[in-house]
XYZ file of C-alpha atoms in Angstrom:
597
model
C -8.735 23.521 24.218
C -8.241 19.998 22.403
C -5.046 18.086 21.695
C -4.133 20.391 18.752
C -3.629 23.246 21.322
C -1.458 20.923 23.522
C 0.534 20.033 20.635
C 1.098 23.830 19.839
C 2.294 24.330 23.341
C 4.823 21.563 22.874
C 6.299 23.424 19.840
C 3.904 22.396 17.028
C 5.928 21.271 14.162
C 9.701 21.482 14.932
C 12.713 19.405 15.470
C 10.944 16.391 16.786
C 8.646 15.980 13.794
C 11.650 16.193 11.405
C 13.470 13.605 13.410
C 10.428 11.439 13.516
C 10.153 11.663 9.566
C 13.814 10.786 9.164
C 13.491 7.884 11.674
C 10.581 6.337 9.664
C 12.462 6.979 6.327
C 14.150 3.707 6.242
C 11.239 1.389 6.940
C 9.186 3.389 4.479
C 11.787 2.972 1.908
C 12.086 -0.819 2.335
C 8.414 -1.579 2.700
C 7.637 -1.412 -1.089
C 10.680 -3.836 -1.691
C 8.742 -6.460 0.262
C 5.441 -5.819 -1.367
C 6.790 -5.978 -4.904
C 9.926 -8.110 -4.553
C 8.124 -10.931 -6.434
C 8.312 -8.997 -9.756
C 12.018 -10.125 -9.499
C 12.286 -13.091 -7.130
C 9.224 -14.690 -8.719
C 10.132 -13.832 -12.424
C 9.513 -16.483 -14.937
C 12.609 -16.972 -17.107
C 12.444 -18.519 -20.661
C 12.610 -22.222 -20.252
C 12.289 -25.500 -22.217
C 12.080 -29.151 -21.328
C 15.372 -30.937 -20.565
C 16.412 -33.180 -23.527
C 19.409 -35.593 -23.666
C 20.582 -34.300 -27.116
C 20.929 -30.847 -25.781
C 21.722 -31.206 -22.063
C 23.684 -34.583 -22.020
C 27.181 -34.607 -23.646
C 27.351 -38.396 -23.749
C 24.172 -38.400 -25.850
C 25.427 -35.730 -28.200
C 28.749 -37.663 -28.668
C 26.737 -40.551 -30.096
C 25.246 -38.659 -32.916
C 27.060 -38.992 -36.276
C 27.649 -35.829 -38.297
C 28.337 -32.145 -37.461
C 25.106 -30.982 -35.930
C 24.763 -27.913 -33.856
C 22.615 -26.946 -30.975
C 20.092 -25.400 -33.187
C 19.635 -28.680 -34.957
C 19.338 -30.596 -31.645
C 16.757 -28.264 -30.555
C 14.762 -28.771 -33.804
C 14.619 -32.484 -33.497
C 13.948 -32.350 -29.749
C 11.408 -29.668 -28.990
C 8.298 -28.975 -30.842
C 7.448 -25.362 -31.883
C 5.075 -23.472 -29.578
C 3.200 -20.278 -29.776
C 4.939 -17.628 -31.886
C 6.986 -20.484 -33.463
C 9.310 -20.507 -30.519
C 10.596 -23.600 -28.790
C 7.633 -25.174 -26.873
C 8.178 -24.405 -23.046
C 6.188 -27.405 -21.764
C 6.440 -30.204 -24.324
C 9.167 -32.299 -25.857
C 9.413 -35.021 -28.516
C 9.444 -38.703 -27.210
C 12.140 -39.566 -29.754
C 14.265 -37.141 -31.922
C 12.485 -36.161 -35.125
C 15.359 -36.314 -37.575
C 13.149 -35.829 -40.665
C 12.638 -32.265 -39.522
C 16.238 -31.670 -40.511
C 15.484 -32.317 -44.174
C 14.503 -29.207 -45.936
C 12.609 -31.103 -48.449
C 11.083 -33.738 -46.133
C 7.233 -33.478 -45.967
C 6.252 -37.087 -45.361
C 5.942 -36.686 -41.665
C 4.534 -33.527 -40.037
C 5.957 -32.678 -36.662
C 2.657 -32.333 -35.043
C 1.746 -36.073 -35.827
C 4.701 -37.025 -33.735
C 4.184 -38.114 -30.106
C 5.132 -35.553 -27.579
C 5.340 -35.701 -23.706
C 5.437 -33.280 -20.844
C 8.865 -32.357 -19.405
C 9.341 -35.469 -17.240
C 13.110 -34.674 -16.632
C 12.616 -31.162 -15.525
C 13.294 -27.898 -17.383
C 16.327 -25.771 -18.408
C 16.094 -22.136 -17.716
C 17.499 -19.072 -19.319
C 19.841 -17.516 -16.731
C 21.005 -14.457 -18.646
C 18.654 -12.078 -16.707
C 18.329 -13.808 -13.380
C 20.865 -16.393 -12.128
C 17.991 -17.855 -9.808
C 14.231 -17.200 -9.006
C 12.220 -19.279 -6.710
C 10.146 -20.094 -9.910
C 13.206 -21.712 -11.597
C 14.303 -23.245 -8.184
C 11.045 -25.040 -7.518
C 9.957 -25.500 -11.218
C 6.694 -23.318 -10.859
C 6.025 -23.501 -14.590
C 3.676 -25.465 -16.973
C 1.275 -27.621 -14.995
C 2.631 -25.963 -11.718
C 2.376 -22.456 -12.836
C -0.811 -21.949 -10.785
C 1.220 -22.143 -7.468
C 2.922 -18.701 -8.071
C -0.488 -16.777 -8.024
C -1.684 -18.938 -5.102
C 1.627 -17.869 -3.279
C 0.743 -14.316 -3.990
C -2.768 -14.652 -2.601
C -1.557 -16.276 0.502
C 0.983 -13.212 0.956
C -2.055 -10.786 0.469
C -3.992 -12.826 2.976
C -1.159 -12.224 5.477
C -1.578 -8.439 4.570
C -5.326 -8.727 5.150
C -5.172 -10.442 8.431
C -2.363 -8.267 9.741
C -4.259 -5.037 8.908
C -7.229 -6.077 10.861
C -5.342 -7.540 13.762
C -2.871 -4.763 14.210
C -5.624 -2.116 13.935
C -7.294 -3.662 17.065
C -3.886 -4.423 18.879
C -2.516 -0.913 18.396
C -5.605 0.594 19.940
C -4.999 -1.563 23.024
C -1.261 -1.685 23.179
C -0.074 1.506 21.391
C 1.452 2.397 18.012
C 5.036 2.333 19.052
C 5.237 -1.132 20.577
C 3.355 -2.628 17.405
C 5.923 -0.756 15.077
C 8.886 -2.224 16.857
C 7.449 -5.683 17.201
C 6.621 -5.795 13.423
C 9.966 -4.542 12.362
C 11.508 -7.518 14.236
C 9.034 -9.998 12.868
C 9.780 -8.886 9.165
C 13.596 -9.287 9.685
C 13.247 -12.828 11.196
C 10.586 -14.121 8.772
C 12.356 -12.805 5.571
C 15.895 -14.167 6.696
C 14.370 -17.439 7.342
C 13.158 -17.600 3.763
C 16.715 -18.010 2.348
C 17.107 -21.268 4.305
C 13.925 -22.972 3.120
C 13.996 -25.743 0.500
C 10.174 -26.121 -0.086
C 7.895 -23.615 -1.763
C 5.008 -24.012 0.748
C 7.259 -23.311 3.715
C 8.556 -20.167 1.851
C 4.781 -19.192 1.581
C 4.175 -19.660 5.285
C 7.228 -17.295 6.139
C 5.853 -14.691 3.479
C 2.525 -14.725 5.215
C 4.367 -13.952 8.460
C 6.208 -11.296 6.732
C 3.085 -9.820 5.211
C 1.416 -9.979 8.584
C 4.148 -7.666 10.021
C 4.519 -5.450 6.949
C 0.909 -4.280 7.394
C 1.638 -3.317 10.956
C 4.535 -1.218 9.995
C 2.471 0.648 7.190
C -0.380 1.480 9.724
C 1.492 2.464 12.700
C 4.139 4.601 10.952
C 1.573 6.564 9.167
C -0.583 6.920 12.251
C 2.303 8.167 14.558
C 3.081 10.869 11.951
C -0.471 11.891 11.643
C -1.165 11.977 15.497
C 2.072 13.999 16.053
C 1.495 16.666 13.324
C -0.446 19.835 13.371
C -3.512 20.367 11.093
C -1.796 22.692 8.826
C 1.410 20.527 8.248
C -0.513 17.115 7.979
C -0.803 16.870 4.226
C 2.926 17.878 3.791
C 4.062 15.429 6.345
C 2.052 12.462 4.684
C 3.277 13.575 1.378
C 6.731 13.125 2.489
C 6.035 9.648 3.857
C 4.419 8.852 0.427
C 7.567 10.140 -1.396
C 9.677 7.676 0.743
C 7.491 4.820 -0.808
C 8.241 6.004 -4.316
C 12.018 6.092 -3.540
C 11.688 2.549 -2.242
C 10.281 1.448 -5.548
C 13.263 3.029 -7.464
C 15.693 1.471 -4.921
C 14.115 -1.893 -5.541
C 14.721 -1.823 -9.322
C 18.389 -0.769 -8.911
C 18.985 -3.376 -6.136
C 17.300 -6.236 -8.186
C 19.497 -5.082 -11.195
C 22.607 -5.564 -9.089
C 21.623 -8.717 -7.198
C 20.170 -11.281 -9.733
C 19.814 -14.244 -7.272
C 16.461 -14.171 -5.286
C 18.030 -15.209 -1.996
C 20.622 -12.617 -2.089
C 18.065 -9.961 -2.849
C 15.921 -11.229 -0.019
C 18.677 -10.662 2.438
C 19.487 -7.221 1.127
C 16.003 -5.871 1.885
C 15.545 -7.771 4.996
C 18.613 -7.367 7.314
C 18.164 -3.589 7.649
C 14.998 -4.286 9.715
C 17.173 -5.420 12.610
C 18.648 -2.027 12.634
C 15.320 -0.398 12.371
C 13.929 -2.395 15.250
C 16.738 -0.809 17.398
C 16.482 2.751 16.062
C 12.640 3.111 16.379
C 12.838 2.612 20.293
C 13.511 6.380 20.737
C 10.124 7.290 19.074
C 7.626 8.553 21.575
C 4.203 6.749 21.856
C 1.161 8.833 20.524
C 0.158 11.298 23.320
C -3.160 11.596 21.809
C -3.825 7.892 21.968
C -2.446 7.705 25.537
C -4.701 10.387 26.727
C -7.869 9.093 24.847
C -7.230 5.573 26.433
C -7.055 6.967 30.079
C -3.436 7.265 30.404
C -2.871 11.139 30.738
C 0.320 10.785 32.814
C 2.119 9.066 30.254
C 0.626 11.283 27.606
C 1.959 14.340 29.523
C 5.439 12.609 29.566
C 5.430 12.203 25.959
C 4.411 15.869 25.303
C 7.137 17.104 27.570
C 9.721 14.879 25.725
C 8.479 16.561 22.469
C 8.480 19.906 23.926
C 12.142 19.517 24.972
C 13.320 18.347 21.508
C 11.394 21.128 19.892
C 13.095 23.680 22.211
C 10.195 24.672 24.304
C 11.288 23.767 27.691
C 9.080 26.142 29.184
C 6.131 23.917 28.173
C 7.251 21.398 30.713
C 6.010 23.926 33.506
C 2.997 25.326 31.678
C 1.821 21.854 30.514
C 0.678 20.229 33.703
C -1.691 17.434 34.411
C -4.329 19.796 35.601
C -4.194 21.662 32.141
C -4.254 18.346 30.222
C -7.155 16.952 32.146
C -9.306 20.300 31.739
C -8.406 20.445 28.161
C -9.177 16.837 27.201
C -11.892 16.093 29.599
C -14.655 15.917 27.187
C -12.596 13.655 24.692
C -11.731 11.252 27.352
C -15.200 10.982 28.624
C -16.752 10.508 25.014
C -14.052 7.994 24.040
C -14.821 5.587 26.944
C -16.218 2.298 25.538
C -15.705 3.169 21.992
C -13.113 0.573 20.939
C -14.979 -2.109 19.184
C -15.056 -2.543 15.337
C -18.778 -2.725 15.571
C -18.782 1.162 16.498
C -17.866 1.621 12.904
C -21.331 0.424 11.824
C -23.420 1.235 14.969
C -22.855 4.920 14.817
C -24.743 6.485 11.710
C -22.033 9.143 10.800
C -19.304 6.501 10.944
C -21.394 3.753 9.093
C -21.743 5.818 6.019
C -18.071 6.799 5.963
C -16.898 3.229 6.598
C -19.044 1.712 3.883
C -17.848 4.126 1.268
C -14.226 4.192 2.281
C -14.369 0.207 2.210
C -15.364 0.578 -1.613
C -12.615 3.207 -2.191
C -9.848 1.099 -0.518
C -10.974 -2.111 -2.065
C -11.040 -0.622 -5.668
C -7.727 1.184 -5.280
C -5.689 -1.578 -3.999
C -7.123 -4.262 -6.224
C -6.629 -2.155 -9.403
C -3.125 -1.048 -8.230
C -1.717 -4.399 -7.682
C -3.233 -5.637 -10.963
C -1.180 -2.995 -12.612
C 2.263 -3.067 -10.686
C 2.463 -6.976 -10.457
C 2.370 -7.452 -14.120
C 5.705 -5.794 -15.101
C 6.947 -8.721 -17.360
C 3.889 -8.270 -19.636
C 4.833 -4.576 -20.187
C 8.371 -4.887 -21.597
C 11.545 -6.963 -21.406
C 13.582 -4.658 -19.112
C 11.579 -4.992 -15.897
C 14.331 -3.319 -14.077
C 13.981 -0.171 -15.919
C 10.209 -0.314 -15.667
C 10.375 -0.673 -11.860
C 12.634 2.405 -11.623
C 10.272 4.329 -13.968
C 7.274 3.348 -11.928
C 9.036 4.469 -8.742
C 10.056 7.712 -10.533
C 6.699 8.565 -11.615
C 5.241 7.594 -8.193
C 7.674 9.924 -6.433
C 6.869 12.760 -8.661
C 3.127 12.144 -8.351
C 3.195 11.945 -4.699
C 5.399 14.954 -4.396
C 2.651 17.107 -5.881
C -0.052 15.632 -3.696
C 0.232 18.301 -1.044
C -0.355 21.058 -3.543
C -3.412 19.370 -5.108
C -4.800 18.838 -1.600
C -4.252 22.552 -0.871
C -6.204 23.718 -4.131
C -8.731 21.018 -4.644
C -9.360 19.535 -1.279
C -9.188 15.826 -0.130
C -12.529 14.658 -1.748
C -12.103 16.239 -5.173
C -8.416 15.157 -5.535
C -9.149 11.634 -4.577
C -12.198 11.190 -6.946
C -10.477 12.922 -9.870
C -7.452 10.583 -9.872
C -9.271 7.341 -9.222
C -11.171 8.242 -12.447
C -8.033 8.835 -14.306
C -6.500 5.702 -12.957
C -9.393 3.545 -14.097
C -9.350 4.991 -17.529
C -5.593 4.425 -17.785
C -5.952 0.837 -16.778
C -8.738 0.311 -19.351
C -6.694 1.892 -22.160
C -3.604 -0.261 -21.200
C -5.373 -3.555 -21.268
C -7.226 -2.743 -24.578
C -4.066 -2.014 -26.389
C -3.396 -4.969 -28.746
C -0.600 -7.291 -27.521
C -0.090 -8.772 -30.914
C 3.072 -7.247 -32.474
C 1.814 -7.862 -35.926
C -1.089 -5.378 -35.532
C 0.224 -2.015 -36.461
C -1.227 1.506 -36.561
C 0.171 4.435 -38.324
C 0.028 6.612 -35.412
C 1.628 4.049 -33.081
C 3.591 1.279 -34.729
C 4.936 0.162 -31.379
C 1.951 -1.065 -29.279
C 4.368 -2.120 -26.395
C 5.526 1.576 -25.838
C 1.726 2.729 -25.756
C 0.864 0.142 -23.157
C 3.801 1.188 -21.040
C 2.790 4.865 -21.304
C -0.752 4.141 -20.212
C 0.774 1.928 -17.307
C 3.094 4.607 -16.142
C 0.131 7.211 -16.162
C -2.054 4.862 -14.146
C 0.928 4.392 -11.824
C 1.344 8.057 -11.231
C -2.383 8.383 -10.538
C -2.347 5.730 -8.009
C 0.728 7.488 -6.272
C -1.596 10.682 -5.828
C -4.359 8.423 -4.713
C -2.469 6.458 -2.019
C -1.061 9.799 -0.473
C -4.424 11.407 -0.667
C -5.998 8.513 1.289
C -3.172 8.530 3.940
C -4.314 12.192 4.657
C -7.950 11.909 4.179
C -8.661 8.606 6.059
C -7.539 9.601 9.481
C -9.515 12.861 9.228
C -12.679 10.830 8.955
C -12.448 8.927 12.201
C -11.943 9.897 15.998
C -8.801 9.119 17.886
C -10.510 6.285 19.758
C -11.391 4.498 16.727
C -8.796 5.731 14.105
C -6.567 2.681 14.261
C -9.446 0.216 14.356
C -10.949 1.984 11.276
C -7.718 1.964 9.540
C -7.082 -1.672 10.293
C -10.581 -2.584 8.993
C -10.297 -0.461 5.913
C -6.747 -1.871 5.010
C -8.213 -5.381 5.579
C -10.952 -4.820 2.953
C -8.311 -3.356 0.516
C -6.015 -6.310 1.114
C -9.082 -8.528 0.245
C -8.793 -7.088 -3.253
C -5.143 -8.145 -3.427
C -6.091 -11.734 -2.277
C -8.586 -12.092 -5.209
C -6.340 -10.185 -7.618
C -4.022 -13.059 -8.783
C -7.135 -15.221 -9.186
C -8.736 -12.611 -11.426
C -5.563 -12.429 -13.579
C -5.709 -16.414 -13.842
C -9.092 -15.844 -15.737
C -7.258 -13.773 -18.578
C -6.917 -16.592 -20.874
C -10.618 -17.760 -20.742
C -12.237 -14.289 -20.206
C -9.762 -11.773 -21.482
C -12.263 -8.896 -21.028
C -13.016 -9.599 -17.532
C -9.592 -8.208 -16.205
C -9.856 -4.733 -17.755
C -13.491 -4.397 -17.000
C -12.882 -5.156 -13.320
C -9.591 -3.083 -12.858
C -11.093 0.016 -14.611
C -14.678 -0.193 -13.277
C -13.913 -0.280 -9.710
C -11.989 3.051 -9.203
C -14.359 4.760 -11.564
C -17.528 3.650 -9.630
C -15.764 4.512 -6.157
C -14.989 7.865 -7.268
C -18.555 8.571 -8.104
C -19.796 7.338 -4.768
C -17.003 9.340 -2.865
C -18.119 12.558 -4.495
C -21.664 12.004 -3.596
C -21.628 10.912 0.047
C -18.255 11.796 1.760
C -17.544 15.122 3.395
C -14.615 17.484 2.711
C -12.182 17.613 5.730
C -9.682 20.217 4.621
C -8.633 22.605 7.382
C -10.329 20.670 10.251
C -8.459 19.507 13.199
C -8.185 15.664 13.813
C -11.439 14.637 15.403
C -11.031 13.107 18.879
C -14.512 12.139 19.457
C -17.870 11.398 17.643
C -19.168 14.623 18.802
C -16.300 16.396 16.857
C -17.395 14.720 13.757
C -20.838 15.971 14.173
C -19.499 19.401 14.814
C -17.639 19.310 11.547
C -20.763 18.211 9.687
C -22.631 21.265 11.132
C -20.070 23.736 11.042
C -20.131 24.777 7.324
C -24.012 25.177 7.722
C -23.314 27.672 10.682
C -20.695 29.428 8.846
C -23.012 30.122 5.653
C -25.546 31.933 7.742
C -24.227 33.294 10.997
C -25.884 36.615 11.021
C -29.396 35.378 10.096
C -29.897 32.977 12.840
C -27.797 34.433 15.645
C -27.606 38.053 16.942
C -24.060 37.209 18.140
C -23.390 35.623 14.595
C -20.040 37.475 14.305
C -18.702 35.932 17.492
C -19.878 32.513 16.331
C -18.141 32.745 13.091
C -14.943 33.927 14.777
C -15.198 30.975 17.192
C -15.952 28.341 14.452
C -13.077 29.419 12.261
C -10.422 26.776 11.397
C -7.393 28.722 12.785
C -4.543 26.518 13.702
C -5.008 25.131 17.279
C -8.379 26.779 17.805
C -11.518 24.846 18.710
C -14.960 25.606 20.307
C -15.912 23.422 23.065
C -19.141 22.981 24.944
C -18.228 23.778 28.517
C -20.465 23.740 31.571
C -18.949 26.959 32.703
C -19.842 29.099 29.599
C -21.005 27.676 26.421
C -24.670 26.968 25.422
C -26.356 27.395 28.978
C -30.133 26.691 29.100
C -32.044 27.914 26.169
C -30.068 31.182 25.932
C -26.834 30.959 23.877
C -23.855 32.420 25.649
C -20.692 32.626 23.847
C -17.431 32.866 25.617
C -14.031 33.363 24.095
C -11.333 30.981 25.126
C -8.687 32.609 27.263
C -5.962 32.355 24.547
C -8.013 34.143 21.748
């Protein structure tokens, strides 16, 4: 009997699991807001240089004649790309000859221009304020914005690795509560800063905690859910992320000032910090780490909530110790990240999943952090992305049931890569037309939305598949390491986009090749885990690898093959154990049914 059976005795999936899901609803909805808020708080509004004739009423009064703002703009700002007013240059002196329709003596390009030495004037029709307009992160300083994004992603990277190790030592619940409080404090602090790099420092602290919330909330759900309901539970959690993306679009449409938007998505974390205290710690983790008494208390608490009060009498410390003795013994000493590479079974899984996580996160953020290049109405695009993500995640459980984890993940990684490639190769020049699609912008949006839907399925699938590949004693360590590898992709993602001007083909090739390559490696080298209970030990992983081979030929190699096949079936809450009292004695195989079968 393993933890799956103990959880069945505590009610399996019941009221407690429903309350747990609803408790984690609010943080899961708000996390995407913090991840994607810079689509709005860091939006780059239209801008031009500040010039006296346009922005100083005294200078305008000294000009004879009846000239309007358009005339002042013509003589003050040189044309830029697409014949629009240049965003980063201005004339040193007004070029009055440009107002003469017949004047050709002096070409405007020969006139001396200069940078925007007096600052910029921003279009505030869409956003009343963004930190780009507040700190003038445009023209020669526009490179500071992607640097800020890279710093944020660095915080996610460091947090993923750190919280993975810390949660294995101190537990999932404590880390979740601490991270919620840290997110609230760091983000509220941002509204008071007056310097960009102080803002970046607080964003790094926020990112550090956001990664902990993502990891611990998902792990608590996984470790308190039975095998049969695991995919559905994680699909529901993924749908919350889709709702969060839709909510961000609606909230940003309502709150056009970046500080106000920051307050709106941050203050609820103070309430979440208080609400999450009722959540039980992972009993599976407590038992594996040598705290069976505390694990039993949490199981009793869950049993009472699920209406199985009799379980408090049948679930005793003796039953627990006898059930989990092998897992507790095997788990001792296996808490270092080096174990992920020292054990052959884990080494292959870790290397391949590292490629999968790196490719999916890099390509995903390359798509979703580029909303301004997909259309003018970024609010509608954000809501559309969220709706597609919600729809895609909602069907993940059905796809996992019919196709399995590995096939679903690999298929949609390939589709996501092809969608990104198609999106990036669509011409951005509006003068280029094709009779089948006169509006290239619409076609780019269609490919982007398709890719976003694929990534929604990919993330939900990974949230189910990844915990099933690692034992309990190393699950959070592995999750932290893999998330860190994925976040490494987000760190270099803004830097990749900075090369778009000089190397335009690099961006689509990188973003599309990564998921397509990882899908092929995934299909070749990773196992299918559908129907297996969560492994608690390395031995459980090895048993899973050998079980399909045993099931394929039970009657050829074993006179008791029928009993062997029954024992190795993946019924809910049923496992075969090697026990000194009955199983695998000496050279002769003696099979004994567990008492509850």
